[in-house]
XYZ file of C-alpha atoms in Angstrom:
780
model
C -2.315 -35.924 -9.651
C 1.421 -36.493 -10.250
C 3.155 -37.544 -6.993
C 6.167 -35.235 -6.144
C 9.300 -37.435 -7.212
C 12.490 -37.010 -4.837
C 15.422 -35.567 -6.240
C 18.354 -37.401 -7.448
C 21.144 -37.401 -4.621
C 23.560 -35.927 -7.223
C 21.222 -32.808 -7.534
C 21.177 -31.577 -4.321
C 23.563 -31.488 -1.088
C 21.570 -33.605 0.655
C 18.448 -35.573 0.378
C 15.219 -33.728 1.190
C 17.002 -30.564 0.438
C 14.389 -29.799 -3.007
C 11.144 -31.393 -2.936
C 8.554 -30.494 -5.652
C 5.098 -31.635 -6.246
C 1.423 -31.098 -6.536
C -0.638 -30.626 -3.478
C -4.094 -29.178 -2.901
C -4.484 -25.930 -0.108
C -7.565 -24.954 1.189
C -8.488 -21.631 -0.210
C -11.893 -20.795 1.559
C -15.347 -21.662 1.806
C -16.022 -20.888 -1.679
C -13.693 -22.408 -3.393
C -12.195 -25.321 -1.091
C -9.284 -27.109 -1.805
C -7.071 -25.609 -5.004
C -4.569 -27.689 -6.853
C -1.228 -26.081 -6.121
C 2.215 -26.438 -7.195
C 4.510 -26.524 -3.824
C 8.493 -26.715 -3.547
C 10.546 -27.555 -0.875
C 13.855 -25.951 -0.651
C 16.347 -24.673 1.818
C 13.768 -24.711 4.749
C 11.515 -22.770 3.158
C 8.243 -23.684 1.745
C 6.564 -22.008 -1.126
C 3.408 -22.702 -3.795
C 2.380 -21.545 -6.776
C -0.785 -21.730 -9.008
C 1.452 -23.188 -11.837
C 4.939 -24.265 -12.275
C 4.905 -21.732 -15.054
C 4.943 -19.288 -12.147
C 7.959 -20.035 -10.442
C 10.071 -17.737 -12.633
C 7.959 -14.587 -11.753
C 5.129 -14.765 -9.004
C 5.162 -16.765 -5.397
C 1.512 -17.113 -3.882
C 3.513 -17.541 -0.322
C 6.381 -18.986 1.430
C 6.683 -20.094 5.191
C 9.916 -20.602 7.203
C 10.047 -24.172 8.442
C 12.470 -23.332 11.494
C 9.473 -21.782 13.204
C 6.625 -23.955 11.846
C 4.655 -26.817 13.546
C 3.617 -29.599 11.296
C 0.639 -31.284 12.484
C -1.323 -34.686 10.512
C -4.996 -34.286 10.561
C -6.241 -38.058 8.772
C -4.592 -39.978 6.051
C -4.233 -37.497 3.275
C -4.585 -34.403 5.520
C -1.852 -32.315 7.317
C -1.428 -28.497 8.315
C 1.942 -26.098 8.394
C 1.553 -23.081 10.528
C 4.004 -21.035 11.818
C 1.901 -20.068 15.022
C 1.298 -16.425 13.227
C -0.576 -15.496 10.352
C 0.675 -18.358 7.930
C -1.434 -21.526 8.294
C -1.234 -23.967 5.245
C -4.492 -26.779 5.497
C -3.066 -29.135 2.750
C -4.203 -32.486 1.272
C -2.232 -34.997 -0.801
C -3.592 -37.607 -3.396
C -3.135 -40.253 -1.489
C -1.634 -41.513 2.388
C 1.701 -42.791 0.826
C 2.131 -39.234 -0.748
C 1.783 -37.109 2.388
C 3.792 -39.684 3.943
C 6.666 -38.434 1.548
C 5.775 -34.805 1.797
C 5.868 -35.643 5.928
C 9.158 -36.905 5.912
C 10.460 -34.710 3.505
C 9.048 -31.597 5.722
C 10.411 -32.997 9.048
C 14.108 -33.339 7.774
C 13.963 -29.796 5.943
C 12.793 -28.605 9.451
C 15.530 -30.341 11.381
C 18.134 -28.961 9.004
C 16.687 -25.358 8.955
C 16.707 -25.618 13.158
C 20.470 -26.480 13.012
C 21.515 -23.762 10.443
C 19.584 -21.373 12.147
C 21.274 -22.191 15.552
C 24.715 -22.480 13.569
C 24.028 -18.663 12.319
C 24.064 -17.334 15.968
C 27.003 -18.665 16.560
C 28.708 -18.123 12.994
C 30.990 -14.627 14.472
C 33.078 -17.551 16.657
C 34.021 -19.644 13.396
C 34.067 -17.208 10.925
C 35.171 -13.115 12.171
C 33.329 -10.766 10.077
C 36.260 -8.226 10.656
C 38.559 -10.197 8.760
C 39.605 -8.715 5.776
C 38.680 -9.551 2.171
C 41.782 -10.431 0.271
C 43.240 -13.522 -1.568
C 45.140 -14.686 1.550
C 41.304 -14.958 2.829
C 39.944 -16.582 1.025
C 42.751 -19.727 0.453
C 42.809 -19.496 4.291
C 39.131 -20.249 3.999
C 39.462 -23.046 1.462
C 42.235 -24.745 3.311
C 39.622 -24.668 6.247
C 37.188 -26.634 4.466
C 39.463 -29.095 3.164
C 40.963 -29.614 7.152
C 36.931 -29.904 7.956
C 36.816 -32.551 5.146
C 39.913 -34.284 6.526
C 38.352 -34.633 10.094
C 35.103 -36.004 9.107
C 37.020 -38.513 7.104
C 38.670 -39.444 10.197
C 36.056 -39.781 12.467
C 34.298 -41.716 9.476
C 36.956 -44.106 9.834
C 36.795 -44.456 13.891
C 33.365 -44.929 13.474
C 33.876 -47.676 10.729
C 36.087 -49.578 12.903
C 33.573 -49.291 15.874
C 31.320 -50.865 13.452
C 33.260 -53.932 12.990
C 34.035 -54.157 16.900
C 30.135 -54.403 17.231
C 29.677 -56.833 14.432
C 32.420 -58.858 15.846
C 31.127 -59.197 19.154
C 27.623 -59.153 17.861
C 28.360 -62.333 16.334
C 29.821 -63.913 19.412
C 26.992 -62.828 21.322
C 24.316 -64.308 18.809
C 26.118 -67.272 18.705
C 26.191 -67.748 22.823
C 22.720 -66.608 22.548
C 21.662 -69.650 20.249
C 23.541 -72.218 22.332
C 21.401 -70.676 25.417
C 18.213 -71.439 23.398
C 19.571 -74.861 22.263
C 19.460 -75.975 25.941
C 16.524 -77.633 27.905
C 15.352 -74.170 29.801
C 11.754 -73.199 30.991
C 9.870 -71.823 28.676
C 10.161 -68.490 30.107
C 13.781 -68.049 29.852
C 13.540 -69.388 26.478
C 11.173 -66.390 25.310
C 14.004 -63.734 27.147
C 16.223 -65.465 25.242
C 14.409 -65.115 21.749
C 13.766 -61.487 22.761
C 17.696 -60.722 23.479
C 18.610 -62.232 20.387
C 15.991 -59.772 18.190
C 17.301 -56.940 19.879
C 20.786 -57.635 19.324
C 19.993 -58.125 15.534
C 18.081 -54.731 15.392
C 20.762 -53.366 17.093
C 23.885 -54.626 14.339
C 21.317 -53.359 11.558
C 20.701 -49.935 13.187
C 24.763 -49.826 13.307
C 25.126 -50.779 9.990
C 22.687 -47.880 8.818
C 24.330 -45.342 10.700
C 27.811 -46.036 9.266
C 26.174 -45.876 5.629
C 24.771 -42.868 6.342
C 27.622 -41.517 7.437
C 29.593 -42.703 4.333
C 26.918 -41.013 2.404
C 27.124 -37.525 4.057
C 31.062 -37.553 3.610
C 30.779 -38.336 -0.153
C 27.924 -35.845 -0.551
C 30.220 -33.088 1.331
C 33.071 -33.849 -0.574
C 31.286 -33.797 -4.121
C 29.877 -30.382 -3.055
C 33.275 -28.886 -1.725
C 34.470 -27.455 -4.209
C 30.605 -26.005 -5.384
C 30.798 -24.070 -1.617
C 33.921 -22.592 -2.328
C 33.120 -21.222 -5.649
C 29.973 -19.903 -4.415
C 31.765 -18.157 -1.247
C 34.281 -16.886 -3.484
C 31.894 -15.487 -5.744
C 30.061 -13.751 -2.669
C 33.718 -12.001 -1.557
C 34.247 -11.034 -5.249
C 30.817 -9.471 -4.823
C 31.403 -7.587 -1.924
C 34.563 -5.892 -3.162
C 33.326 -5.027 -6.274
C 30.176 -3.441 -4.421
C 32.495 -1.850 -1.642
C 34.380 -0.171 -4.706
C 31.361 1.121 -6.655
C 29.647 2.661 -2.942
C 33.277 4.222 -2.758
C 33.136 5.739 -5.831
C 29.306 6.873 -5.881
C 30.543 8.914 -2.427
C 32.892 10.652 -4.397
C 30.787 11.543 -6.978
C 28.077 12.424 -4.283
C 30.672 14.912 -3.112
C 31.436 16.470 -5.918
C 28.093 17.217 -7.100
C 27.561 19.243 -3.886
C 30.892 21.176 -4.460
C 29.298 21.505 -8.091
C 26.091 22.745 -6.856
C 27.857 25.175 -4.185
C 29.654 26.743 -6.938
C 26.587 26.969 -8.875
C 24.638 28.901 -6.384
C 27.428 31.264 -5.758
C 27.846 32.093 -9.565
C 24.808 32.635 -11.069
C 26.402 35.348 -13.520
C 27.843 32.575 -15.487
C 23.850 32.328 -17.072
C 25.254 35.276 -19.350
C 28.689 34.256 -19.923
C 29.268 32.213 -22.363
C 32.896 31.834 -22.430
C 33.237 30.439 -18.931
C 31.229 27.863 -20.041
C 32.809 27.234 -23.159
C 36.312 26.853 -21.177
C 35.530 24.697 -18.729
C 34.997 26.881 -15.872
C 32.461 26.629 -12.834
C 29.925 24.473 -12.979
C 26.673 26.491 -12.972
C 22.986 25.526 -13.468
C 21.960 24.820 -16.752
C 25.968 23.933 -17.909
C 25.894 20.621 -19.989
C 28.697 19.072 -17.963
C 26.390 19.212 -14.507
C 23.294 18.325 -15.875
C 24.402 15.200 -18.275
C 24.374 13.126 -15.696
C 20.653 14.488 -14.544
C 18.556 13.846 -17.447
C 16.168 11.174 -18.104
C 14.254 10.125 -20.814
C 10.558 8.951 -20.131
C 9.247 6.737 -23.393
C 5.444 7.215 -23.210
C 2.414 5.233 -24.974
C -0.479 6.896 -26.892
C -1.538 6.915 -23.543
C 0.457 9.513 -21.835
C 0.615 8.145 -18.370
C 3.180 5.187 -19.479
C 7.028 5.885 -19.103
C 10.512 4.475 -19.476
C 13.367 5.712 -19.011
C 16.642 5.866 -21.571
C 19.699 7.628 -22.153
C 19.344 11.590 -22.525
C 20.949 14.128 -25.463
C 22.762 16.504 -23.576
C 22.713 19.204 -26.506
C 19.492 21.202 -24.789
C 21.758 21.738 -21.621
C 24.968 22.781 -23.412
C 22.650 25.393 -25.170
C 20.910 26.436 -21.917
C 24.515 26.976 -20.306
C 25.870 28.876 -23.419
C 23.396 30.726 -25.242
C 20.274 31.090 -23.195
C 18.942 33.368 -25.995
C 18.861 30.283 -28.507
C 16.347 28.490 -26.092
C 12.689 28.247 -27.016
C 10.292 30.232 -24.082
C 8.924 27.083 -23.624
C 12.529 25.599 -22.086
C 13.882 28.624 -20.421
C 10.748 30.628 -19.024
C 10.407 29.381 -15.747
C 12.723 26.537 -15.461
C 14.675 28.500 -12.248
C 11.174 28.399 -10.473
C 11.029 24.815 -9.969
C 14.022 25.471 -7.843
C 12.953 25.857 -3.595
C 15.408 28.903 -3.390
C 14.323 30.822 -6.068
C 10.894 29.836 -5.105
C 11.709 30.898 -1.665
C 13.544 34.371 -3.076
C 11.000 35.751 -5.338
C 10.227 39.236 -3.874
C 6.745 38.916 -5.917
C 5.453 36.091 -4.065
C 4.022 36.526 -0.753
C 6.039 36.382 2.213
C 5.362 33.214 4.452
C 3.170 33.934 7.548
C 4.575 33.414 11.093
C 1.926 31.262 12.244
C 1.699 29.757 15.910
C -0.285 27.176 16.938
C -3.183 28.204 19.408
C -3.629 24.822 21.201
C -2.191 21.883 21.456
C -4.183 19.039 19.423
C -4.580 15.401 20.735
C -2.263 12.961 19.288
C -3.858 9.535 20.263
C -7.317 8.162 20.498
C -8.528 5.183 22.232
C -7.505 1.935 20.948
C -9.546 -0.155 18.770
C -11.285 -2.887 20.615
C -11.392 -6.506 19.212
C -14.889 -7.281 18.255
C -15.917 -10.526 16.671
C -18.787 -9.993 13.826
C -20.212 -12.720 11.488
C -19.535 -10.738 8.421
C -21.012 -12.956 5.851
C -24.269 -13.507 7.684
C -24.427 -9.245 6.987
C -23.203 -8.791 3.533
C -24.706 -11.847 1.686
C -27.988 -9.862 1.616
C -26.440 -6.905 0.582
C -24.994 -8.315 -3.009
C -26.176 -5.462 -5.869
C -27.545 -3.195 -3.619
C -26.484 0.097 -3.304
C -24.619 0.544 0.215
C -25.791 3.850 1.578
C -29.236 2.106 2.139
C -28.629 -0.919 4.203
C -27.979 -0.251 7.771
C -24.568 -1.313 9.105
C -23.344 -1.862 12.512
C -20.558 0.805 13.291
C -18.299 -2.687 13.819
C -17.339 -1.682 9.771
C -17.063 1.795 10.557
C -14.564 4.378 11.730
C -15.272 7.307 14.223
C -15.378 9.622 11.720
C -17.557 10.928 9.756
C -17.486 10.817 5.837
C -17.532 15.042 6.121
C -14.214 14.534 8.103
C -13.004 11.985 5.585
C -13.598 14.872 2.853
C -11.480 17.268 5.122
C -8.912 15.132 5.254
C -8.265 16.272 1.233
C -6.294 19.625 3.108
C -3.765 17.376 4.756
C -1.279 18.046 2.337
C -2.610 22.141 2.031
C 1.153 23.435 1.803
C 1.116 22.408 -1.924
C -2.096 24.579 -2.848
C 0.508 27.619 -0.803
C 3.331 26.639 -3.268
C 0.936 26.714 -6.234
C -0.555 29.998 -5.275
C 3.023 31.683 -5.886
C 3.954 29.876 -9.106
C 4.126 32.877 -12.076
C 4.080 29.677 -14.555
C 0.450 28.264 -14.829
C 1.827 25.252 -16.052
C 4.287 24.752 -12.902
C 0.950 25.380 -10.988
C -0.932 22.766 -12.369
C 1.855 20.473 -11.495
C 1.192 21.468 -7.726
C -2.710 21.008 -8.412
C -1.783 17.661 -9.530
C -0.190 16.675 -6.641
C -2.222 17.892 -4.262
C -5.019 15.595 -6.115
C -2.714 12.795 -5.559
C -2.028 13.269 -2.338
C -5.657 13.058 -1.043
C -5.498 9.049 -1.263
C -2.610 8.688 0.547
C -4.655 8.394 3.985
C -6.627 5.600 2.202
C -4.205 3.087 2.003
C -4.467 1.535 5.499
C -8.116 2.936 6.107
C -10.268 -0.141 5.358
C -13.210 1.028 8.068
C -16.055 2.686 7.067
C -17.012 6.244 8.027
C -20.341 7.407 9.619
C -23.037 8.332 6.582
C -23.559 12.038 7.536
C -27.029 13.268 8.849
C -29.077 15.753 6.396
C -27.833 18.823 7.703
C -24.843 17.786 9.584
C -21.928 19.643 9.038
C -18.208 19.589 10.181
C -15.508 22.652 10.617
C -11.801 22.600 10.247
C -10.382 25.621 11.288
C -6.703 26.302 11.071
C -6.879 29.900 10.485
C -4.359 30.686 12.845
C -2.171 27.554 12.490
C -2.196 26.888 8.869
C -3.812 29.667 7.422
C -7.153 28.051 6.235
C -10.928 27.138 7.350
C -12.668 24.558 5.751
C -16.887 23.660 6.193
C -18.249 20.912 5.414
C -22.460 19.975 4.972
C -24.597 17.178 4.100
C -26.720 18.567 1.557
C -28.464 15.523 0.321
C -29.363 12.381 2.006
C -30.707 10.288 -0.917
C -27.889 9.923 -2.742
C -25.991 11.090 -0.278
C -24.391 14.384 -0.970
C -21.700 16.628 0.766
C -20.740 19.961 -0.414
C -17.348 21.513 1.003
C -15.551 24.558 1.041
C -12.264 25.872 1.994
C -10.081 29.165 1.923
C -6.636 30.223 2.348
C -4.893 33.556 3.395
C -2.281 32.269 1.095
C -4.602 32.575 -1.913
C -6.896 30.056 -3.034
C -9.795 28.530 -2.877
C -11.298 24.893 -2.702
C -14.955 23.703 -3.106
C -16.328 20.339 -4.343
C -19.748 18.705 -3.890
C -19.298 15.018 -3.755
C -21.871 12.011 -4.051
C -20.679 8.183 -3.247
C -22.221 5.369 -5.292
C -21.382 1.875 -3.844
C -21.708 -1.421 -4.881
C -21.164 -4.529 -3.172
C -20.173 -7.576 -5.528
C -19.427 -10.277 -3.250
C -15.706 -10.363 -2.959
C -14.939 -6.671 -3.534
C -16.653 -3.320 -2.572
C -16.673 -0.474 -5.324
C -16.840 3.121 -4.506
C -17.716 5.236 -7.182
C -17.230 9.208 -6.053
C -19.328 11.273 -8.211
C -19.475 15.432 -8.678
C -16.355 17.777 -9.312
C -13.451 19.449 -7.258
C -12.518 22.910 -7.989
C -9.705 25.007 -7.065
C -9.500 28.934 -7.510
C -6.482 30.994 -6.930
C -6.826 34.827 -6.295
C -4.019 36.261 -7.891
C -3.798 34.558 -11.212
C -7.754 33.682 -11.371
C -6.800 30.203 -12.341
C -9.633 28.071 -12.276
C -9.341 24.007 -12.162
C -11.608 21.647 -11.739
C -11.219 17.333 -11.555
C -12.922 14.263 -10.455
C -11.862 11.460 -8.338
C -11.232 7.730 -9.373
C -12.919 4.644 -8.191
C -12.093 3.129 -4.976
C -12.070 -0.768 -4.647
C -12.121 -2.603 -1.427
C -10.857 -6.110 -2.289
C -11.591 -9.561 0.010
C -14.376 -8.552 2.041
C -15.638 -12.037 2.576
C -12.299 -13.734 3.188
C -8.755 -12.398 3.621
C -6.947 -9.451 4.762
C -9.023 -6.216 3.500
C -7.075 -4.283 0.713
C -7.828 -1.007 -0.601
C -7.006 -0.083 -4.477
C -7.333 3.316 -6.545
C -7.977 3.030 -9.981
C -8.978 5.059 -12.688
C -7.948 8.464 -15.170
C -8.230 11.787 -13.411
C -8.241 14.946 -15.933
C -7.311 18.364 -14.340
C -8.420 21.161 -16.612
C -7.187 24.980 -16.106
C -10.313 26.476 -17.365
C -8.571 30.093 -18.177
C -5.656 28.751 -19.990
C -6.561 25.637 -21.398
C -4.003 23.431 -19.669
C -4.783 20.078 -18.730
C -3.193 17.345 -16.557
C -3.820 13.560 -17.334
C -3.010 11.447 -14.093
C -3.559 7.591 -14.465
C -4.029 5.661 -11.284
C -2.771 2.168 -12.333
C -5.034 -0.953 -10.961
C -3.086 -3.340 -8.760
C -2.235 -6.753 -10.836
C -0.414 -9.740 -9.766
C 1.132 -10.348 -13.289
C 2.238 -6.814 -13.869
C 5.805 -5.936 -12.985
C 4.631 -1.814 -12.221
C 5.182 -0.486 -8.631
C 2.155 -1.018 -7.047
C -0.149 1.667 -6.345
C 1.314 3.734 -9.759
C 0.425 7.119 -10.622
C 1.734 8.707 -13.715
C 0.706 11.910 -15.801
C 1.357 14.542 -18.144
C 0.753 18.329 -18.102
C 0.060 19.752 -21.657
C -0.961 23.190 -22.685
C -3.999 24.194 -24.653
C -2.430 23.198 -27.716
C -1.821 20.012 -26.740
C 1.855 20.006 -26.453
C 3.232 18.411 -23.127
C 5.681 20.332 -20.701
C 6.042 18.345 -17.606
C 5.791 14.866 -16.978
C 4.841 13.498 -13.276
C 5.055 9.376 -11.751
C 5.274 8.419 -8.445
C 2.836 6.221 -6.138
C -0.644 8.120 -4.380
C 0.061 6.517 -0.987
C 3.935 7.807 -1.238
C 5.608 10.076 -3.355
C 5.080 11.961 -6.355
C 8.141 13.436 -8.689
C 8.063 16.108 -11.667
C 10.444 16.863 -14.568
C 10.622 19.373 -17.089
C 9.980 17.976 -20.675
C 13.144 19.381 -23.103
C 12.044 17.749 -26.489
C 9.440 14.889 -27.642
C 9.602 12.991 -30.559
C 7.634 9.969 -32.021
C 9.282 6.417 -31.125
C 8.526 2.780 -32.523
C 4.857 1.307 -32.528
C 3.731 -0.229 -29.099
C 2.593 -3.574 -28.734
C -0.947 -2.872 -29.606
C 0.464 -1.186 -32.656
C 0.207 2.574 -31.465
C 2.794 5.033 -31.749
C 4.834 5.931 -28.786
C 6.212 9.648 -27.456
C 9.579 9.943 -26.445
C 9.742 12.794 -23.902
C 13.617 13.933 -22.985
C 13.355 15.420 -19.563
C 15.548 17.221 -16.925
C 16.100 15.131 -13.819
C 13.069 14.435 -11.626
C 12.201 16.271 -8.377
C 10.122 15.609 -5.846
C 6.950 17.429 -5.256
C 4.969 15.357 -2.613
C 6.285 13.208 0.390
C 3.706 11.244 2.789
C 3.837 12.123 6.029
C 4.780 9.492 8.668
C 1.942 7.651 10.560
C 2.113 8.356 14.235
C 3.463 5.483 16.644
C 0.853 2.898 17.133
C -1.406 3.886 14.732
C -2.460 0.197 13.736
C -4.394 0.133 16.878
C -6.145 3.472 16.276
C -7.701 2.847 12.803
C -4.393 3.735 10.987
C -5.174 7.600 11.692
C -2.845 9.991 10.523
C -1.901 12.902 12.690
C -4.470 15.459 11.383
C -7.132 12.701 11.592
C -6.981 12.171 15.497
C -7.923 15.664 15.785
C -10.831 15.742 13.647
C -13.284 14.590 16.169
C -11.551 16.238 19.060
C -13.936 17.588 21.071
C -14.098 21.710 20.315
C -15.620 24.701 21.854
C -18.053 27.037 19.946
C -18.558 24.873 17.057
C -22.165 24.425 15.418
C -24.713 22.023 16.997
C -24.641 20.101 13.886
C -21.312 19.369 13.591
C -19.932 15.785 13.533
C -18.270 16.305 16.842
C -21.335 16.076 18.646
C -22.570 13.030 16.729
C -23.202 10.543 20.293
C -22.820 7.506 18.433
C -19.457 8.199 16.555
C -18.575 9.168 20.090
C -19.309 6.205 21.965
C -17.718 4.173 19.154
C -14.317 6.407 19.610
C -14.941 5.810 23.316
C -14.891 1.700 22.774
C -18.554 1.477 23.593
C -19.728 -0.059 20.435
C -22.677 -1.796 21.877
C -24.099 1.501 22.903
C -23.102 3.084 19.507
C -25.035 0.818 17.808
C -28.456 1.312 19.646
C -27.623 4.919 19.114
C -27.119 4.251 15.502
C -30.255 2.955 15.127
C -31.758 6.139 17.121
C -30.655 8.414 14.777
C -31.353 6.913 11.574
C -35.206 6.328 12.893
C -35.146 9.636 13.709
C -33.961 10.829 10.313
C -36.516 9.077 8.730
C -38.994 10.205 10.484
C -38.041 13.761 9.836
C -37.855 12.797 6.292
C -41.650 11.368 6.243
C -42.589 14.594 7.701
C -40.994 16.899 5.467
C -42.131 14.940 2.265
C -45.987 14.753 3.678
C -45.327 19.256 3.485
C -44.170 19.217 0.453
C -47.079 17.406 -1.139
C -49.336 19.376 0.715
C -47.938 22.683 -0.353
C -48.293 21.706 -4.080
C -51.461 19.746 -4.090
C -54.568 21.148 -4.725
C -57.461 21.509 -1.748
C -59.278 18.492 -3.073
C -56.117 16.455 -3.267
C -54.766 17.524 0.181
C -57.935 15.975 1.381
C -58.264 12.984 -0.283
C -54.553 12.079 0.743
C -54.709 9.830 3.878
C -52.976 11.066 6.858
C -50.341 8.522 6.893
C -49.300 8.847 3.135
C -45.739 9.591 1.919
C -44.806 11.097 -1.112
C -43.888 7.951 -2.339
C -47.367 6.289 -1.821
C -49.105 9.126 -4.057
C -49.523 9.061 -7.901
C -46.467 9.707 -9.810
C -47.743 13.190 -10.919
C -47.850 14.302 -7.304
C -44.475 12.909 -6.259
C -42.192 15.706 -5.301
C -38.406 15.534 -4.268
C -36.780 16.054 -1.291
C -37.347 19.988 -0.198
C -34.646 20.159 2.095
C -32.720 23.160 1.737
C -29.045 23.648 2.694
C -28.302 26.045 5.632
C -24.976 26.885 4.530
C -24.668 26.063 0.872
C -26.539 27.026 -2.342
C -26.697 25.143 -5.552
C -25.338 27.247 -8.674
C -24.436 26.677 -12.139
C -20.794 27.722 -12.320
C -20.053 29.048 -16.017
C -16.566 28.688 -16.218
C -16.512 24.610 -15.677
C -20.188 24.118 -16.700
C -21.048 22.326 -13.784
C -24.001 22.724 -11.250
C -22.815 22.230 -7.380
C -23.556 23.832 -4.310
C -21.022 26.352 -3.302
C -20.505 28.098 0.153
C -23.058 31.235 0.700
C -21.559 32.434 3.748
C -22.932 33.364 7.302
C -21.230 30.062 9.212
C -18.257 32.225 10.619
C -19.743 35.131 11.094
C -22.598 33.050 13.533
C -19.445 31.966 15.037
C -18.068 34.800 16.073
C -21.217 35.708 17.300
C -22.275 32.163 19.181
C -25.562 32.081 17.695
C -26.834 28.679 16.263
C -30.427 29.252 16.616
C -31.172 28.573 12.680
C -29.070 24.811 13.230
C -31.507 22.298 13.100
C -32.143 19.147 15.914
C -30.728 16.204 14.381
C -28.920 14.682 16.975
């Protein structure tokens, strides 16, 4: 290991401002200490895996102004800011460790001093002073005056030093003469001590003067650089103010142009007005040239970059509408919210009022300690649904309730139901697909595994115009069926089976099954599947969730398709984290729209005006260049409630899902005692209740398997079977699958999508209206 070299005095303002070198940093109990490259600069200590990472990837930074530096042994030391950042470091030798400690202490002192000065900076440099050349020259003269003052103070210190040396020498001579006299032993010893202290005092004063002289020299050598940097900052500020002023003017101009476009829609059919440069109208070249974008896609259609646009299509759209193909002119107006709302054929919005005040808070999550490794070390490679887990890993919601959270942004399907164009409708369905993942970004808790036969209803008919019902239709493998319908003209149904594997460092959750959405007015039938969810840092570090994979949303009636790509997070990628991109194509494979955004924040879509083949990519594949209109926001995440971090990061909808409600079925998740106890913070009781429910479910399943074996066996085989035997204990030809029949769903083969899934067979809402739940099994 190479020892860090202190910087040369000429390269930094003062010694110790920049310090670099290799140190060993404690990572975790598996990897132990790892060699990292540390850089100390401007009161900040940063580290990288290699020196090559300094240009693009910093692994961590700690501010020394608020940090504590502690020495553990000959080579180890600890740096902590009192919060979440603590670095346990080890040097290769005691000498190297001492060099780092010295540099760190000096940097900390300077950082504290600079922080104190910044608090009083308004007194020294008034922010209200005008930025001008005169102001810059006055600042420079102020710096020069400060340097002259420092020089005079150093001269005073030198004069004092000379006097100290003169009088100190006389004092030493006097003490030497006293030492030569015959005095007692104690007196001679005290004189020698005084002589030594006088010598140390003289050496210290000389060192102080030398340090002051070095400081003055350094300040003088770098004053020009400070002045130049200050002037550059002032110039940049002036340029930014000018740019901001221009942007404000352009914004006002565009607003006026837009208002003019909405007032004069007849200009679409008046080519002379556009040719003469009259009032700007929607579709005119002068209005749309600055609002165009190019997206450059690889063979994988989900990767895009922005390039300059070609305005010829917009000139044609303003001066010659008949010259535009049906692809570019059919439904461009329907993109506008105004045109969508003014469409007389679209159903009028219902005036709905909430029938009850939903809760907005739940009890705060308790802070219970749990040894995670002692539980998870025996789970590696196993199916997670078959392992009993304490509620410490859970959140107080069941998987059925999490499945119902997909409807948080139901408005996207309401808007899709109003669309006349199936391609535009596809954009809204794709945005709805992405929006279902926005609630998972901070939700690291595991939902409760539903019991077989458990249900959950989400009745928002009077508030939002839809109803939703989920039922656990299988236990091994766990499968849940979901059905939702809306008065706005759409139906959503899905059957999801989760396969999860624990891989030591991360947990992979693979949803199996499909989701289907049907629209009454157009009879469009969409289907898609979910992507893989990965929970990272299971053993050591802070848990975080990523979504990765690809989704194909297919319209089985028209053949339209939207290919979405969820880009996995990478330390070395320059893309936006949690990025999602997609392209909407028709049955012939021709691209019509592009979508881009992130699955945790927002999505945008743009209409494609033209596509062409570009240059070959880095892997030899030919790129496709899409010329599009300006991107428009189609979905944005709702803000989380206040103090959501103390309530499992639940959204406003999630906070209401487990709220007690009258009239629900006896199998509803709201009645689960273990889930209710956990929500109330009584986790020990919740764990005991969870074990009771799971054992009850296992005994019911064993009894059901025995009944299934007896029903399909001959009398001789039934007599030969032991009374306590289960289906798994008899021969393979006599073994039978779980004979459970779902109460509200039935399995069918969908001829349109070609898939087999459980669909709602009816009867639940009628039973609720009658208050008759005799058919519900006793599962709690």
